[in-house]
Amino acid sequence: MKRQVIAYVLAVIVIALLPAMGAYPIFVMNVMCYALFACAFNLLIGYTGLLSFGHAAFLGGAAYATGLSLATWGWSTLGGLLFGTVIAAIMGLIMGVLAIRRSGIYFAMITLAMAQMVFFFFLQAHFTGGEDGLQGIPRGHMFGLDLSNDLNLYYVVMVIFVGGYALIWRTVNSPFGQVLKAIRENEPRAISLGYNVDNFKLLAFVLSATLAGLAGATKSLVFVSATLSDATWQMSGLVILMTLIGGLGTLTGPVVGAFIVVLLENKVGELGRFLAQTTGMTGFRVLGESVTIVIGLIFIICVMSFRRGIIGEIIHHFRPRKADAT
């Protein structure tokens, strides 16, 4: 446990130094937002065993709520972030109450259906801007910092990400987290031990939705906009992809998966243009227009070669050695 804490502290230091090392702040903030989103989703599927196809509703709902409160109502930045997060928590509570008594594919389909209802509401509501979304969301100030400065916003986003990750880490390593793992492994046995399984599932669902909403609210500040792409079913599929690539049921896996997916989305196009210019083969330009295909191929390779995900395979590789050593 002590080594794990030291590793996390070193990771936070590295993240804090990334802008000084030449990293583009907007890119790293995008990774942190998606990483928090993936970690929130992993809390539900990786530690509770519930597969949700509707988590984009919380990401998009919080983004729209934050954007509306800041751009239209003139709230403070902190107030807008909290409002968006609370809206996501309420959405999670409503969706959880309706879906939690089902399991397996039925649970997944209920979450997908409700997320699609939310998506079409955002599409038709006048205050969301329709297909154009909410644009020009003011970043404002927080804790005396002018968030229009990317570097100031970077450290605020970093604090939010680290705080959200720490909350997930504490939840997983608490008695509550142990009950969630028991439900995932053997739900009938957890029921026989006297646990109210539905209440634990609902609490996990609401917590996951709340953290996903926090990621969406923060993302709306980073890109000063909230769009329909945050609430589509494709976004729900993307977070599943991030979690599976990194490692289901691992704390750092979703972070790695989010980094890989965001990196591919941003750099595959540049790679295609570079190869086209270098080799003179214009066919490489198609690479930049087929990011989803490339991500799909990466996913297939990971599923076939790393069934536990990248971090999951690393953990599995070193565990037997540790057992043998003892």
CSV table of C-alpha atoms in Angstrom, one decimal:
chain,number,residue,atom,x,y,z
A,1,MET,CA,0.0,0.0,0.0
A,2,LYS,CA,2.9,2.4,0.9
A,3,ARG,CA,4.5,1.7,-2.5
A,4,GLN,CA,1.2,2.4,-4.3
A,5,VAL,CA,0.8,5.7,-2.5
A,6,ILE,CA,4.4,6.7,-3.4
A,7,ALA,CA,3.7,5.8,-7.0
A,8,TYR,CA,0.6,7.9,-7.1
A,9,VAL,CA,2.5,10.9,-5.5
A,10,LEU,CA,5.2,10.6,-8.2
A,11,ALA,CA,2.5,10.4,-10.9
A,12,VAL,CA,0.9,13.6,-9.6
A,13,ILE,CA,4.3,15.4,-9.6
A,14,VAL,CA,4.9,14.3,-13.2
A,15,ILE,CA,1.4,15.5,-14.3
A,16,ALA,CA,2.1,18.9,-12.6
A,17,LEU,CA,5.4,19.2,-14.5
A,18,LEU,CA,4.1,18.2,-17.9
A,19,PRO,CA,3.4,21.8,-19.2
A,20,ALA,CA,7.0,22.7,-18.2
A,21,MET,CA,8.2,19.7,-20.2
A,22,GLY,CA,6.5,21.0,-23.4
A,23,ALA,CA,3.2,19.1,-23.2
A,24,TYR,CA,0.2,20.9,-24.8
A,25,PRO,CA,-2.1,21.8,-21.8
A,26,ILE,CA,-5.4,21.4,-23.7
A,27,PHE,CA,-4.4,17.9,-24.8
A,28,VAL,CA,-3.4,16.8,-21.3
A,29,MET,CA,-6.6,18.4,-19.8
A,30,ASN,CA,-8.6,16.4,-22.4
A,31,VAL,CA,-6.9,13.2,-21.3
A,32,MET,CA,-7.6,14.0,-17.6
A,33,CYS,CA,-11.3,14.6,-18.3
A,34,TYR,CA,-11.7,11.4,-20.2
A,35,ALA,CA,-9.6,9.5,-17.7
A,36,LEU,CA,-11.9,10.6,-14.9
A,37,PHE,CA,-14.9,9.6,-17.0
A,38,ALA,CA,-13.4,6.2,-17.7
A,39,CYS,CA,-12.5,5.7,-14.0
A,40,ALA,CA,-16.1,6.5,-13.0
A,41,PHE,CA,-17.4,4.0,-15.5
A,42,ASN,CA,-14.9,1.4,-14.3
A,43,LEU,CA,-16.2,1.8,-10.8
A,44,LEU,CA,-19.5,0.5,-12.0
A,45,ILE,CA,-18.5,-2.2,-14.4
A,46,GLY,CA,-15.1,-3.2,-13.1
A,47,TYR,CA,-15.9,-3.3,-9.4
A,48,THR,CA,-19.7,-3.8,-9.3
A,49,GLY,CA,-20.2,-5.8,-12.5
A,50,LEU,CA,-22.8,-3.5,-14.0
A,51,LEU,CA,-22.5,-2.7,-17.7
A,52,SER,CA,-24.0,0.7,-18.6
A,53,PHE,CA,-24.5,1.8,-22.2
A,54,GLY,CA,-25.8,5.2,-21.1
A,55,HIS,CA,-23.0,6.9,-19.3
A,56,ALA,CA,-22.6,9.5,-22.0
A,57,ALA,CA,-25.9,11.0,-20.7
A,58,PHE,CA,-24.2,12.0,-17.4
A,59,LEU,CA,-21.1,13.4,-19.2
A,60,GLY,CA,-23.3,15.5,-21.6
A,61,GLY,CA,-25.9,16.4,-19.1
A,62,ALA,CA,-23.4,17.9,-16.7
A,63,ALA,CA,-21.7,19.7,-19.6
A,64,TYR,CA,-24.9,21.3,-20.7
A,65,ALA,CA,-25.9,22.2,-17.1
A,66,THR,CA,-22.6,23.8,-16.4
A,67,GLY,CA,-22.6,25.7,-19.7
A,68,LEU,CA,-26.1,27.0,-19.1
A,69,SER,CA,-25.4,28.2,-15.6
A,70,LEU,CA,-22.2,30.0,-16.7
A,71,ALA,CA,-23.2,31.4,-20.1
A,72,THR,CA,-26.9,32.2,-19.5
A,73,TRP,CA,-27.4,32.6,-15.7
A,74,GLY,CA,-24.0,34.2,-15.0
A,75,TRP,CA,-23.1,31.8,-12.1
A,76,SER,CA,-19.6,31.6,-10.7
A,77,THR,CA,-17.3,28.9,-12.2
A,78,LEU,CA,-17.3,26.8,-9.0
A,79,GLY,CA,-21.1,27.1,-8.8
A,80,GLY,CA,-21.4,26.0,-12.4
A,81,LEU,CA,-19.2,23.0,-11.8
A,82,LEU,CA,-21.1,21.9,-8.7
A,83,PHE,CA,-24.5,22.5,-10.5
A,84,GLY,CA,-23.5,20.3,-13.4
A,85,THR,CA,-22.2,17.6,-11.1
A,86,VAL,CA,-25.4,17.6,-9.0
A,87,ILE,CA,-27.5,17.4,-12.2
A,88,ALA,CA,-25.6,14.3,-13.2
A,89,ALA,CA,-26.1,12.8,-9.7
A,90,ILE,CA,-29.8,13.4,-10.0
A,91,MET,CA,-29.9,11.8,-13.5
A,92,GLY,CA,-28.0,8.9,-12.1
A,93,LEU,CA,-30.4,8.4,-9.3
A,94,ILE,CA,-33.4,8.5,-11.6
A,95,MET,CA,-31.8,6.1,-14.1
A,96,GLY,CA,-30.5,3.9,-11.4
A,97,VAL,CA,-33.9,3.5,-9.6
A,98,LEU,CA,-35.4,2.4,-12.9
A,99,ALA,CA,-32.6,0.1,-14.1
A,100,ILE,CA,-31.0,-1.3,-11.0
A,101,ARG,CA,-33.4,-4.2,-10.4
A,102,ARG,CA,-32.5,-5.7,-13.8
A,103,SER,CA,-29.2,-7.3,-14.6
A,104,GLY,CA,-27.1,-8.3,-17.6
A,105,ILE,CA,-28.3,-7.3,-21.0
A,106,TYR,CA,-31.6,-6.0,-19.6
A,107,PHE,CA,-29.8,-3.5,-17.4
A,108,ALA,CA,-27.6,-2.4,-20.3
A,109,MET,CA,-30.5,-1.9,-22.6
A,110,ILE,CA,-32.5,0.2,-20.1
A,111,THR,CA,-29.5,2.5,-19.6
A,112,LEU,CA,-29.1,2.8,-23.3
A,113,ALA,CA,-32.8,3.6,-23.9
A,114,MET,CA,-32.8,6.2,-21.2
A,115,ALA,CA,-29.6,7.8,-22.5
A,116,GLN,CA,-31.1,8.0,-26.0
A,117,MET,CA,-34.1,9.8,-24.5
A,118,VAL,CA,-31.8,12.3,-22.9
A,119,PHE,CA,-29.9,12.7,-26.2
A,120,PHE,CA,-33.0,13.5,-28.1
A,121,PHE,CA,-34.1,15.9,-25.4
A,122,PHE,CA,-30.8,17.8,-25.8
A,123,LEU,CA,-31.2,17.8,-29.5
A,124,GLN,CA,-34.6,19.4,-29.4
A,125,ALA,CA,-34.4,21.7,-26.4
A,126,HIS,CA,-34.0,25.4,-27.2
A,127,PHE,CA,-31.5,26.1,-24.4
A,128,THR,CA,-29.0,23.5,-25.6
A,129,GLY,CA,-28.4,25.1,-29.0
A,130,GLY,CA,-29.4,22.0,-30.9
A,131,GLU,CA,-26.8,20.6,-33.2
A,132,ASP,CA,-24.6,23.6,-32.7
A,133,GLY,CA,-24.5,23.1,-28.9
A,134,LEU,CA,-23.6,25.7,-26.3
A,135,GLN,CA,-20.6,27.8,-27.5
A,136,GLY,CA,-18.5,30.4,-25.8
A,137,ILE,CA,-19.0,29.2,-22.2
A,138,PRO,CA,-17.0,31.6,-20.0
A,139,ARG,CA,-14.3,30.0,-17.8
A,140,GLY,CA,-14.4,32.8,-15.3
A,141,HIS,CA,-12.3,32.7,-12.1
A,142,MET,CA,-11.8,30.2,-9.4
A,143,PHE,CA,-9.8,30.4,-6.2
A,144,GLY,CA,-8.4,33.8,-7.4
A,145,LEU,CA,-7.2,32.3,-10.7
A,146,ASP,CA,-8.1,33.6,-14.1
A,147,LEU,CA,-9.2,30.4,-15.9
A,148,SER,CA,-9.0,32.1,-19.3
A,149,ASN,CA,-5.3,31.3,-18.9
A,150,ASP,CA,-4.8,27.7,-20.1
A,151,LEU,CA,-2.0,27.1,-17.5
A,152,ASN,CA,-4.2,28.2,-14.6
A,153,LEU,CA,-7.0,26.1,-15.8
A,154,TYR,CA,-4.6,23.1,-16.2
A,155,TYR,CA,-3.9,23.0,-12.5
A,156,VAL,CA,-7.5,23.4,-11.6
A,157,VAL,CA,-8.4,20.4,-13.9
A,158,MET,CA,-5.5,18.5,-12.4
A,159,VAL,CA,-6.8,19.0,-8.8
A,160,ILE,CA,-10.3,17.9,-10.0
A,161,PHE,CA,-8.9,14.8,-11.6
A,162,VAL,CA,-6.6,13.9,-8.7
A,163,GLY,CA,-9.5,14.5,-6.2
A,164,GLY,CA,-11.9,12.3,-8.3
A,165,TYR,CA,-9.3,9.6,-8.7
A,166,ALA,CA,-8.5,9.6,-4.9
A,167,LEU,CA,-12.3,9.3,-4.2
A,168,ILE,CA,-12.5,6.2,-6.4
A,169,TRP,CA,-9.4,4.7,-4.9
A,170,ARG,CA,-10.7,5.3,-1.4
A,171,THR,CA,-14.1,3.8,-2.4
A,172,VAL,CA,-12.6,0.7,-3.9
A,173,ASN,CA,-10.4,0.1,-0.8
A,174,SER,CA,-13.2,0.7,1.7
A,175,PRO,CA,-15.6,-1.8,3.2
A,176,PHE,CA,-18.2,-0.5,0.8
A,177,GLY,CA,-15.8,-1.3,-2.1
A,178,GLN,CA,-15.3,-4.8,-0.7
A,179,VAL,CA,-19.1,-5.4,-0.8
A,180,LEU,CA,-19.2,-4.2,-4.4
A,181,LYS,CA,-16.6,-6.7,-5.3
A,182,ALA,CA,-18.5,-9.4,-3.5
A,183,ILE,CA,-21.6,-8.5,-5.5
A,184,ARG,CA,-19.6,-8.7,-8.7
A,185,GLU,CA,-18.1,-12.1,-7.9
A,186,ASN,CA,-21.2,-13.8,-6.4
A,187,GLU,CA,-24.4,-11.8,-5.9
A,188,PRO,CA,-26.5,-14.6,-4.4
A,189,ARG,CA,-23.8,-15.1,-1.8
A,190,ALA,CA,-23.8,-11.4,-0.9
A,191,ILE,CA,-27.6,-11.5,-0.5
A,192,SER,CA,-27.3,-14.6,1.7
A,193,LEU,CA,-24.9,-12.7,3.9
A,194,GLY,CA,-27.6,-10.1,4.6
A,195,TYR,CA,-26.5,-7.3,2.3
A,196,ASN,CA,-29.2,-5.2,0.5
A,197,VAL,CA,-27.6,-5.6,-2.9
A,198,ASP,CA,-30.0,-3.2,-4.7
A,199,ASN,CA,-29.0,-0.4,-2.4
A,200,PHE,CA,-25.3,-1.0,-2.9
A,201,LYS,CA,-25.8,-1.1,-6.6
A,202,LEU,CA,-27.8,2.1,-6.6
A,203,LEU,CA,-25.2,3.9,-4.5
A,204,ALA,CA,-22.4,2.7,-6.8
A,205,PHE,CA,-24.4,3.8,-9.9
A,206,VAL,CA,-25.1,7.3,-8.5
A,207,LEU,CA,-21.5,7.7,-7.4
A,208,SER,CA,-20.3,6.7,-10.9
A,209,ALA,CA,-22.8,9.1,-12.5
A,210,THR,CA,-21.7,11.9,-10.3
A,211,LEU,CA,-18.0,11.5,-11.1
A,212,ALA,CA,-18.8,11.1,-14.8
A,213,GLY,CA,-20.8,14.4,-14.5
A,214,LEU,CA,-17.8,16.1,-12.9
A,215,ALA,CA,-15.7,15.0,-15.9
A,216,GLY,CA,-18.3,16.4,-18.3
A,217,ALA,CA,-18.6,19.7,-16.4
A,218,THR,CA,-14.8,20.1,-16.4
A,219,LYS,CA,-14.6,19.3,-20.1
A,220,SER,CA,-17.1,22.0,-20.9
A,221,LEU,CA,-14.7,24.5,-19.3
A,222,VAL,CA,-11.7,23.2,-21.2
A,223,PHE,CA,-13.3,23.5,-24.6
A,224,VAL,CA,-15.7,26.3,-23.6
A,225,SER,CA,-18.5,24.4,-25.2
A,226,ALA,CA,-21.0,21.6,-24.7
A,227,THR,CA,-22.1,19.7,-27.7
A,228,LEU,CA,-24.3,16.7,-28.6
A,229,SER,CA,-21.2,14.5,-29.2
A,230,ASP,CA,-20.8,14.3,-25.4
A,231,ALA,CA,-24.2,12.7,-25.1
A,232,THR,CA,-24.3,10.3,-28.0
A,233,TRP,CA,-24.3,6.5,-27.7
A,234,GLN,CA,-20.9,6.5,-29.4
A,235,MET,CA,-19.5,8.3,-26.4
A,236,SER,CA,-20.8,5.5,-24.2
A,237,GLY,CA,-19.1,3.0,-26.4
A,238,LEU,CA,-15.9,5.0,-26.4
A,239,VAL,CA,-15.7,4.9,-22.6
A,240,ILE,CA,-16.2,1.1,-22.7
A,241,LEU,CA,-13.3,0.9,-25.1
A,242,MET,CA,-11.1,3.0,-22.9
A,243,THR,CA,-11.8,0.8,-19.9
A,244,LEU,CA,-11.3,-2.5,-21.7
A,245,ILE,CA,-8.1,-1.4,-23.4
A,246,GLY,CA,-6.5,-0.2,-20.2
A,247,GLY,CA,-7.8,-3.0,-17.9
A,248,LEU,CA,-11.2,-3.7,-16.5
A,249,GLY,CA,-11.3,-3.7,-12.7
A,250,THR,CA,-7.9,-1.9,-12.3
A,251,LEU,CA,-7.5,1.6,-11.0
A,252,THR,CA,-4.9,2.9,-13.5
A,253,GLY,CA,-6.2,0.9,-16.5
A,254,PRO,CA,-8.9,3.4,-17.5
A,255,VAL,CA,-6.4,6.3,-17.3
A,256,VAL,CA,-4.0,4.4,-19.7
A,257,GLY,CA,-6.9,3.5,-22.0
A,258,ALA,CA,-8.1,7.1,-22.0
A,259,PHE,CA,-4.7,8.4,-22.9
A,260,ILE,CA,-4.3,5.8,-25.8
A,261,VAL,CA,-7.8,6.7,-27.3
A,262,VAL,CA,-7.3,10.5,-27.0
A,263,LEU,CA,-3.8,10.2,-28.4
A,264,LEU,CA,-5.1,8.2,-31.4
A,265,GLU,CA,-7.9,10.6,-32.0
A,266,ASN,CA,-5.5,13.5,-32.1
A,267,LYS,CA,-2.4,12.1,-33.7
A,268,VAL,CA,-3.6,9.5,-36.3
A,269,GLY,CA,-4.6,12.3,-38.7
A,270,GLU,CA,-1.2,14.0,-38.3
A,271,LEU,CA,0.5,10.6,-38.8
A,272,GLY,CA,-1.4,10.1,-42.0
A,273,ARG,CA,-0.5,13.5,-43.4
A,274,PHE,CA,3.2,13.0,-42.4
A,275,LEU,CA,3.4,9.6,-44.1
A,276,ALA,CA,1.6,11.0,-47.2
A,277,GLN,CA,4.1,13.9,-47.5
A,278,THR,CA,7.2,11.7,-46.7
A,279,THR,CA,6.4,8.7,-49.0
A,280,GLY,CA,4.3,10.6,-51.6
A,281,MET,CA,1.5,8.0,-51.3
A,282,THR,CA,-1.7,10.0,-50.9
A,283,GLY,CA,-3.4,6.9,-49.7
A,284,PHE,CA,-2.0,7.5,-46.2
A,285,ARG,CA,-4.3,10.6,-45.9
A,286,VAL,CA,-7.2,8.2,-45.6
A,287,LEU,CA,-5.6,7.1,-42.3
A,288,GLY,CA,-6.5,10.5,-40.8
A,289,GLU,CA,-10.1,10.1,-42.0
A,290,SER,CA,-10.5,6.7,-40.5
A,291,VAL,CA,-9.6,7.2,-36.8
A,292,THR,CA,-12.5,5.0,-35.7
A,293,ILE,CA,-11.3,2.1,-37.8
A,294,VAL,CA,-7.8,2.5,-36.4
A,295,ILE,CA,-9.1,2.6,-32.8
A,296,GLY,CA,-11.3,-0.5,-33.7
A,297,LEU,CA,-8.2,-2.4,-34.9
A,298,ILE,CA,-6.3,-1.4,-31.7
A,299,PHE,CA,-9.3,-2.7,-29.7
A,300,ILE,CA,-9.3,-6.0,-31.6
A,301,ILE,CA,-5.6,-6.5,-31.0
A,302,CYS,CA,-5.9,-5.7,-27.3
A,303,VAL,CA,-8.8,-8.1,-26.9
A,304,MET,CA,-7.0,-10.9,-28.7
A,305,SER,CA,-3.5,-10.3,-27.2
A,306,PHE,CA,-4.3,-8.6,-23.8
A,307,ARG,CA,-7.6,-10.1,-22.6
A,308,ARG,CA,-7.2,-8.4,-19.2
A,309,GLY,CA,-6.3,-5.0,-20.8
A,310,ILE,CA,-2.8,-3.5,-20.8
A,311,ILE,CA,-2.6,-2.8,-17.0
A,312,GLY,CA,-4.5,-6.0,-16.2
A,313,GLU,CA,-1.9,-8.1,-18.1
A,314,ILE,CA,1.0,-6.4,-16.4
A,315,ILE,CA,-0.5,-7.0,-13.0
A,316,HIS,CA,-1.3,-10.7,-13.9
A,317,HIS,CA,2.3,-11.1,-15.2
A,318,PHE,CA,3.9,-10.0,-11.9
A,319,ARG,CA,1.5,-11.6,-9.5
A,320,PRO,CA,2.8,-15.2,-10.0
A,321,ARG,CA,6.4,-14.1,-9.5
A,322,LYS,CA,5.4,-12.4,-6.2
A,323,ALA,CA,3.6,-15.6,-5.1
A,324,ASP,CA,6.6,-17.7,-6.0
A,325,ALA,CA,9.0,-15.4,-4.1
A,326,THR,CA,7.0,-15.7,-1.0
